[in-house]
Coordinates of C-alpha atoms in Angstrom, one line a residue:
M1 CA -36.8 166.9 142.1
K2 CA -37.5 165.2 138.8
H3 CA -41.1 164.5 137.9
T4 CA -43.0 162.4 135.4
E5 CA -45.7 163.7 133.1
Y6 CA -48.8 161.7 134.3
R7 CA -51.7 161.0 132.0
R8 CA -55.4 160.5 132.6
G9 CA -56.1 157.1 134.2
Q10 CA -52.6 156.4 135.5
L11 CA -52.1 155.3 139.1
V12 CA -49.9 157.5 141.2
T13 CA -48.9 157.6 144.9
V14 CA -48.7 160.9 146.9
R15 CA -45.2 161.3 148.3
N16 CA -44.7 161.5 152.0
L17 CA -45.1 164.8 153.7
Q18 CA -41.4 165.3 154.4
E19 CA -40.6 164.9 150.7
I20 CA -43.4 167.4 149.8
L21 CA -42.3 169.9 152.4
A22 CA -38.8 169.9 150.9
T23 CA -40.3 171.2 147.6
L24 CA -42.1 174.2 149.1
D25 CA -41.0 177.8 149.5
C26 CA -41.3 179.9 152.6
E27 CA -45.1 180.4 151.9
G28 CA -45.7 176.7 151.5
K29 CA -46.0 176.9 147.7
Y30 CA -44.4 175.2 144.7
D31 CA -44.4 177.2 141.5
G32 CA -47.0 179.5 143.2
L33 CA -49.4 176.7 144.1
P34 CA -50.0 176.0 147.9
F35 CA -49.8 172.6 149.3
M36 CA -52.8 172.8 151.7
P37 CA -53.0 171.3 155.2
E38 CA -56.1 169.4 154.0
M39 CA -53.9 167.5 151.6
A40 CA -51.5 166.2 154.2
P41 CA -53.7 163.1 155.3
L42 CA -53.5 161.9 151.7
C43 CA -49.8 161.4 151.7
G44 CA -48.8 157.8 151.0
M45 CA -52.2 157.0 149.4
T46 CA -52.7 155.9 145.8
F47 CA -55.1 157.5 143.4
R48 CA -55.9 157.4 139.7
V49 CA -55.2 160.6 137.7
H50 CA -58.5 162.3 136.8
R51 CA -57.2 164.9 134.4
R52 CA -54.1 166.8 133.5
A53 CA -54.3 170.4 134.7
E54 CA -52.6 172.2 131.8
K55 CA -55.4 174.8 131.9
T56 CA -58.0 175.8 134.4
C57 CA -60.7 178.4 134.8
V58 CA -60.1 181.0 137.4
E59 CA -63.0 183.1 138.7
G60 CA -62.6 186.7 137.5
L61 CA -59.7 185.8 135.2
G62 CA -61.2 183.3 132.8
M63 CA -59.1 180.4 131.4
R64 CA -55.5 180.3 132.6
G65 CA -52.5 178.0 131.9
M66 CA -50.8 175.7 134.5
R67 CA -47.6 173.7 134.4
D68 CA -46.8 170.2 135.7
A69 CA -50.0 169.6 137.6
V70 CA -52.8 167.0 137.7
L71 CA -56.1 166.4 139.4
L72 CA -56.7 163.0 141.1
E73 CA -60.0 161.0 141.2
G74 CA -61.8 161.2 144.5
P75 CA -60.2 163.5 147.0
R76 CA -61.7 167.0 147.5
C77 CA -61.0 169.6 150.1
D78 CA -63.1 169.2 153.2
G79 CA -62.3 172.8 154.4
S80 CA -61.1 171.6 157.8
A81 CA -58.2 174.1 157.9
H82 CA -60.3 176.9 156.4
D83 CA -63.1 177.2 158.9
G84 CA -65.3 174.6 157.2
C85 CA -65.5 176.0 153.7
Q86 CA -67.8 173.9 151.7
R87 CA -66.6 174.6 148.1
G88 CA -65.3 171.0 148.0
C89 CA -62.7 171.8 145.4
M90 CA -60.6 169.1 143.8
F91 CA -56.9 169.5 144.8
F92 CA -54.3 170.4 142.2
W93 CA -51.3 168.2 142.6
K94 CA -47.9 169.3 141.3
E95 CA -46.2 166.3 139.7
V96 CA -43.2 166.6 142.0
W97 CA -45.6 165.7 144.9
L98 CA -46.4 162.4 143.2
K99 CA -44.7 159.2 142.1
P100 CA -45.7 156.3 140.0
A101 CA -47.7 153.7 142.0
D102 CA -46.0 150.4 142.7
L103 CA -47.9 148.2 140.4
S104 CA -46.2 145.1 141.7
L105 CA -48.4 145.3 144.8
P106 CA -51.9 143.7 144.6
F107 CA -54.4 146.3 143.6
A108 CA -56.3 145.8 146.8
N109 CA -53.2 147.1 148.7
H110 CA -53.5 150.5 147.1
S111 CA -55.4 153.1 149.0
E112 CA -57.4 154.1 145.9
H113 CA -60.5 152.6 147.4
Q114 CA -60.4 155.3 150.1
A115 CA -60.6 158.1 147.5
G116 CA -64.3 157.9 146.6
A117 CA -67.0 160.5 147.2
D118 CA -66.2 160.8 151.0
R119 CA -64.7 164.2 151.6
H120 CA -63.4 163.5 155.1
Y121 CA -60.3 161.6 155.8
S122 CA -58.7 159.7 158.7
T123 CA -57.0 161.5 161.5
P124 CA -53.2 161.8 160.9
S125 CA -50.7 160.1 163.2
Q126 CA -48.8 162.1 165.8
T127 CA -45.8 162.4 163.4
E128 CA -48.0 163.4 160.5
D129 CA -49.7 165.9 162.8
T130 CA -46.4 167.5 163.7
L131 CA -45.5 167.8 160.0
T132 CA -48.9 169.3 159.3
Q133 CA -48.4 171.9 162.0
E134 CA -45.1 172.8 160.4
L135 CA -46.8 173.1 157.1
M136 CA -49.6 175.3 158.5
S137 CA -46.9 177.5 160.1
R138 CA -45.4 178.1 156.6
L139 CA -48.7 178.5 154.9
P140 CA -51.1 181.2 156.3
V141 CA -54.6 180.0 155.8
K142 CA -56.2 183.3 156.9
K143 CA -55.2 186.9 157.3
D144 CA -57.8 189.4 158.7
N145 CA -60.9 188.4 156.7
R146 CA -59.1 186.9 153.7
Y147 CA -58.5 183.2 153.3
F148 CA -55.6 181.6 151.4
C149 CA -55.9 178.3 149.6
Q150 CA -55.3 176.8 146.2
S151 CA -58.5 178.4 145.0
T152 CA -57.7 181.9 146.1
E153 CA -54.1 181.6 144.8
L154 CA -54.9 180.2 141.4
G155 CA -54.4 183.6 139.7
R156 CA -50.8 183.7 140.9
A157 CA -50.2 180.0 140.3
T158 CA -51.3 180.2 136.6
T159 CA -50.2 182.0 133.5
D160 CA -51.9 183.8 130.6
F161 CA -53.8 181.5 128.3
T162 CA -54.0 183.5 125.1
S163 CA -53.0 181.2 122.3
G164 CA -55.6 179.6 120.0
K165 CA -58.2 177.2 121.3
L166 CA -57.8 174.7 118.5
K167 CA -54.1 174.1 119.5
H168 CA -55.2 173.2 123.0
F169 CA -58.1 171.1 121.9
I170 CA -55.8 169.1 119.7
R171 CA -53.4 168.6 122.5
D172 CA -56.2 167.4 124.7
L173 CA -57.2 164.9 122.0
L174 CA -53.7 163.6 121.6
I175 CA -53.1 163.0 125.3
G176 CA -56.4 161.4 126.0
E177 CA -58.1 164.4 127.7
L178 CA -60.8 164.5 124.9
S179 CA -62.5 161.7 122.9
P180 CA -62.9 162.4 119.2
R181 CA -66.6 162.9 119.8
R182 CA -66.1 165.4 122.6
F183 CA -63.4 167.1 120.5
A184 CA -65.9 167.7 117.7
Y185 CA -68.5 168.9 120.3
F186 CA -66.1 171.5 121.7
L187 CA -65.2 172.8 118.3
W188 CA -68.9 173.2 117.4
M189 CA -69.8 174.8 120.8
S190 CA -66.8 177.2 120.5
L191 CA -68.1 178.5 117.2
K192 CA -71.7 178.5 118.4
N193 CA -70.9 180.4 121.6
R194 CA -68.8 183.0 119.7
I195 CA -71.8 183.8 117.5
C196 CA -74.2 183.8 120.5
R197 CA -72.0 186.2 122.5
L198 CA -71.7 188.5 119.5
V199 CA -75.4 188.6 119.0
T200 CA -76.8 188.4 122.6
G201 CA -73.8 189.0 124.9
R202 CA -74.3 185.6 126.5
Y203 CA -73.3 182.0 126.0
C204 CA -75.8 179.9 124.0
N205 CA -78.4 178.3 126.2
Q206 CA -77.5 180.7 129.1
P207 CA -80.9 181.4 130.7
A208 CA -81.9 184.9 131.8
G209 CA -84.9 186.3 133.4
N210 CA -86.4 189.8 133.8
L211 CA -86.6 190.2 137.6
K212 CA -85.1 193.3 139.1
Q213 CA -85.1 191.7 142.6
T214 CA -85.0 187.9 142.7
T215 CA -86.9 185.9 145.2
T216 CA -86.1 182.9 147.4
E217 CA -87.7 179.7 148.6
E218 CA -86.9 177.6 151.7
L219 CA -87.2 173.9 151.4
N220 CA -84.8 173.0 154.2
L221 CA -83.4 170.1 152.2
K222 CA -81.4 167.4 154.0
P223 CA -78.7 165.1 152.6
G224 CA -80.2 162.1 150.9
E225 CA -83.5 163.7 150.0
L226 CA -84.8 163.2 146.4
V227 CA -85.5 166.3 144.4
Q228 CA -86.5 167.2 140.9
I229 CA -84.9 170.1 139.1
K230 CA -87.6 172.4 137.7
T231 CA -88.1 173.1 134.1
L232 CA -85.9 175.8 132.4
K233 CA -88.9 178.1 132.0
E234 CA -89.7 177.8 135.8
I235 CA -86.0 178.6 136.6
E236 CA -85.9 181.5 134.2
D237 CA -88.8 183.0 136.1
T238 CA -86.5 183.2 139.2
L239 CA -83.6 185.0 137.5
D240 CA -82.5 188.5 136.8
A241 CA -81.3 189.8 133.4
Q242 CA -77.8 188.4 134.1
G243 CA -79.2 184.9 134.7
R244 CA -78.7 185.1 138.5
N245 CA -80.7 184.4 141.6
R246 CA -79.5 186.5 144.5
G247 CA -76.1 186.7 142.9
L248 CA -75.8 183.0 142.0
T249 CA -75.6 182.3 138.3
F250 CA -77.6 179.5 136.7
E251 CA -74.9 178.2 134.5
P252 CA -75.7 177.1 130.9
E253 CA -74.4 173.6 131.6
M254 CA -77.0 173.2 134.3
A255 CA -79.9 173.4 131.8
M256 CA -79.3 169.8 130.7
H257 CA -80.4 168.5 134.1
C258 CA -83.8 170.3 134.1
G259 CA -86.6 167.9 134.8
R260 CA -84.4 165.2 136.2
R261 CA -84.3 163.8 139.7
Y262 CA -81.2 163.7 142.0
R263 CA -80.4 163.2 145.6
V264 CA -79.2 166.1 147.8
S265 CA -75.5 165.7 148.7
E266 CA -75.4 168.5 151.3
P267 CA -76.8 171.9 152.0
L268 CA -74.3 174.8 151.4
N269 CA -73.9 177.2 154.3
K270 CA -70.5 178.9 153.6
I271 CA -67.9 179.0 150.9
I272 CA -64.7 181.0 150.2
V273 CA -65.0 183.3 147.2
E274 CA -62.1 182.5 144.9
A275 CA -61.7 186.1 143.6
T276 CA -61.6 187.8 147.0
G277 CA -60.7 185.2 149.6
E278 CA -63.7 186.2 151.7
M279 CA -66.0 183.6 153.4
V280 CA -69.6 184.2 152.4
Q281 CA -72.7 182.7 154.0
L282 CA -75.3 180.9 151.8
K283 CA -78.9 180.2 152.4
N284 CA -81.3 177.8 150.7
T285 CA -78.6 176.3 148.4
V286 CA -77.5 172.7 148.0
V287 CA -75.1 170.4 146.1
L288 CA -76.7 167.5 144.3
D289 CA -75.1 164.0 144.0
G290 CA -72.9 163.6 141.0
L291 CA -73.5 167.0 139.4
V292 CA -70.2 168.8 138.7
C293 CA -69.1 171.2 136.0
Q294 CA -68.0 169.2 132.9
G295 CA -66.2 172.2 131.3
L296 CA -68.6 172.4 128.4
C297 CA -68.7 176.2 128.4
V298 CA -65.1 176.8 129.6
K299 CA -62.8 175.1 127.0
N300 CA -62.7 171.7 128.6
C301 CA -61.6 173.0 132.1
P302 CA -60.7 169.9 134.3
R303 CA -61.7 171.3 137.7
A304 CA -65.1 169.6 138.0
N305 CA -66.4 172.1 140.5
Y306 CA -69.6 171.3 142.2
L307 CA -72.7 173.0 140.7
Y308 CA -74.7 175.0 143.2
W309 CA -78.4 174.8 143.2
R310 CA -80.8 177.3 144.8
E311 CA -83.7 175.5 146.5
I312 CA -86.1 177.7 144.4
W313 CA -84.8 175.8 141.4
L314 CA -85.8 172.4 142.9
R315 CA -88.9 170.6 144.1
R316 CA -89.0 167.9 146.7
V317 CA -90.1 164.5 145.4

């Protein structure tokens, strides 16, 4: 099936499930990337391209290359086929699963308005449900204690990304993935981080503490509650030498939000670990509205993963 190279901001429509099933191998994958059951309800809907996915960070492997894929604005995985995983990953869409939106239709007729922050989608029709069951039979979502999804299969769906950073930053600039200002920022940060890692072994602005055993705090936060992120010094006092609190890293990019107020999106109770496929339980951890990774420390990665916040890093307002 031929495909178009879609660019940031373009409107595209997800092909129907029968068309997509025809592109998949016996494991429910195309070019190593699974089409997940959670994606099936989005068939026929129209979305705007968020980013091209020519590269992506992969936990445990660093930056990797990907072919012929994009991320779409709005839809994220709701974990419904994966025992309620709350990672909320953006879906990767192979371009063969998409087609240009029919721009002759009034914009209001597109389904883009359904693709906002809501992570739960309408119940599929009986026909769609039958096709979804066929898909699930071709794509195992769990074996023993290991889950299978786009996240866990990213290492196999991507390629080595070893060529120079400058080449890829220039490509991002030319196709609209980076503004000139952001391009200059990434070049500066790339140089700065290289120096910092040589001197300290860490990224610039990556906080670290001196605790041998980190502590916890239970706020029992609920969706919609207003919180303030503590100062960087207060947060450093909760971290070990690797910048972690009970295994969760306070990422350098999170420091820019210190002192600011945000609303709680949801508490996190369980997520699938990308590197192992295991479901892990979380306590006293939340997602905050609008706070996602911007790729500032990882070469303009487009994934926009949610940032995870320990409650000990927050205070209720």
